Amino acid sequence: MDYKRLIRSWHLKASEEDYFSKFVFEYLAFIAYLKTQSPYDKSSDRSAIQSLKRDDEIKNEYLIKVENDINLNSSWLATQDELKEKPLGNVSRDPDNTEEIVWWNCSRGQLRDKTEEEWTKEAGVLHSLEDWENMVEFWYSIRNNLFHGTKDPEVKRDKKLVEFGYKTLSPLMQIFISRMRD
């Protein structure tokens, strides 16, 4: 299978539809990149996500974009404000019971290695516009909540979070695609 072509196709398809469709296609391109093109641990989606959180080169390149791109910066500021008002939780297991996202504030490979400080730090919020590990966790959490059927295209907050997910993930995909060699 030509994964590079598939990743580019999904990224292109993400620019065509409503934000729910855009996010789904962008996320498909994102996870396909992590699992087929990146140097990360590919044993599971979670291990690839945790590896990305520890990638200082990608982190620095993305955070420079956040700082210099007014649209990306505003999308993260709006996301930060929305999450301050109501932190993001995990509803993928039980839509009627929001759980704390245990991987929030954690870039370690295993939850058992999470420090006491990381466990006590508020979960579900962005602590700053340099909070890379939680930016990555935001995309993964939106994906989990959406793919497990609890994001509603008619609910205002869900619309906003999915839109922010797309608007903030797409620039990362541009970075990844620029690194792919044919």
PDB file of N, CA and C in Angstrom, residues 10 12 18 20 25 29 32 35-36 52-53 69 88 91 95 131 144 146 157 176:
ATOM      1  N   TRP A  10      -5.930  11.879   2.349  1.00  0.00           N
ATOM      2  CA  TRP A  10      -6.762  12.188   3.516  1.00  0.00           C
ATOM      3  C   TRP A  10      -6.584  13.638   3.935  1.00  0.00           C
ATOM      4  N   LEU A  12      -5.799  16.146   1.991  1.00  0.00           N
ATOM      5  CA  LEU A  12      -6.498  16.947   0.988  1.00  0.00           C
ATOM      6  C   LEU A  12      -8.009  16.873   1.199  1.00  0.00           C
ATOM      7  N   ASP A  18     -17.472  19.852   6.132  1.00  0.00           N
ATOM      8  CA  ASP A  18     -17.728  20.476   7.425  1.00  0.00           C
ATOM      9  C   ASP A  18     -16.618  20.101   8.405  1.00  0.00           C
ATOM     10  N   PHE A  20     -16.557  18.493  11.228  1.00  0.00           N
ATOM     11  CA  PHE A  20     -16.532  17.114  11.714  1.00  0.00           C
ATOM     12  C   PHE A  20     -15.834  16.224  10.684  1.00  0.00           C
ATOM     13  N   PHE A  25     -10.948  13.276   8.642  1.00  0.00           N
ATOM     14  CA  PHE A  25      -9.953  12.993   7.602  1.00  0.00           C
ATOM     15  C   PHE A  25      -8.556  13.445   8.019  1.00  0.00           C
ATOM     16  N   ALA A  29      -5.227  11.023   8.505  1.00  0.00           N
ATOM     17  CA  ALA A  29      -3.901  11.311   7.937  1.00  0.00           C
ATOM     18  C   ALA A  29      -2.851  11.348   9.047  1.00  0.00           C
ATOM     19  N   ALA A  32      -2.174   7.805  10.485  1.00  0.00           N
ATOM     20  CA  ALA A  32      -1.475   7.028   9.449  1.00  0.00           C
ATOM     21  C   ALA A  32      -0.017   7.469   9.358  1.00  0.00           C
ATOM     22  N   LYS A  35       1.870   6.087  12.403  1.00  0.00           N
ATOM     23  CA  LYS A  35       2.026   4.629  12.402  1.00  0.00           C
ATOM     24  C   LYS A  35       2.831   4.097  11.213  1.00  0.00           C
ATOM     25  N   THR A  36       2.993   4.906  10.138  1.00  0.00           N
ATOM     26  CA  THR A  36       3.694   4.373   8.964  1.00  0.00           C
ATOM     27  C   THR A  36       4.920   5.179   8.546  1.00  0.00           C
ATOM     28  N   LEU A  52       5.224  10.991  20.136  1.00  0.00           N
ATOM     29  CA  LEU A  52       5.112  12.333  19.548  1.00  0.00           C
ATOM     30  C   LEU A  52       5.237  13.403  20.628  1.00  0.00           C
ATOM     31  N   LYS A  53       4.635  13.175  21.775  1.00  0.00           N
ATOM     32  CA  LYS A  53       4.711  14.155  22.868  1.00  0.00           C
ATOM     33  C   LYS A  53       6.158  14.401  23.293  1.00  0.00           C
ATOM     34  N   ASP A  69       1.913  32.179  13.549  1.00  0.00           N
ATOM     35  CA  ASP A  69       0.725  32.110  12.687  1.00  0.00           C
ATOM     36  C   ASP A  69      -0.481  32.613  13.482  1.00  0.00           C
ATOM     37  N   LEU A  88     -11.789  19.419  29.297  1.00  0.00           N
ATOM     38  CA  LEU A  88     -12.116  18.277  28.446  1.00  0.00           C
ATOM     39  C   LEU A  88     -12.022  17.003  29.275  1.00  0.00           C
ATOM     40  N   VAL A  91     -15.256  10.772  27.555  1.00  0.00           N
ATOM     41  CA  VAL A  91     -16.605  10.206  27.549  1.00  0.00           C
ATOM     42  C   VAL A  91     -16.679   9.016  26.589  1.00  0.00           C
ATOM     43  N   PRO A  95     -20.828   7.690  27.823  1.00  0.00           N
ATOM     44  CA  PRO A  95     -21.234   9.044  27.450  1.00  0.00           C
ATOM     45  C   PRO A  95     -21.941   9.810  28.571  1.00  0.00           C
ATOM     46  N   ASP A 131       2.099  24.280  25.785  1.00  0.00           N
ATOM     47  CA  ASP A 131       1.731  23.027  26.442  1.00  0.00           C
ATOM     48  C   ASP A 131       1.579  21.906  25.402  1.00  0.00           C
ATOM     49  N   ASN A 144     -11.053  10.309  20.322  1.00  0.00           N
ATOM     50  CA  ASN A 144     -11.678   9.241  21.103  1.00  0.00           C
ATOM     51  C   ASN A 144     -13.145   9.543  21.373  1.00  0.00           C
ATOM     52  N   LEU A 146     -15.108  11.572  19.748  1.00  0.00           N
ATOM     53  CA  LEU A 146     -15.849  11.615  18.485  1.00  0.00           C
ATOM     54  C   LEU A 146     -16.069  10.212  17.927  1.00  0.00           C
ATOM     55  N   ARG A 157     -20.766  23.297  21.867  1.00  0.00           N
ATOM     56  CA  ARG A 157     -19.418  23.036  22.398  1.00  0.00           C
ATOM     57  C   ARG A 157     -18.707  21.960  21.577  1.00  0.00           C
ATOM     58  N   PHE A 176       4.342  17.468   8.890  1.00  0.00           N
ATOM     59  CA  PHE A 176       4.623  16.060   8.600  1.00  0.00           C
ATOM     60  C   PHE A 176       4.723  15.806   7.096  1.00  0.00           C
TER      61      PHE A 176
END
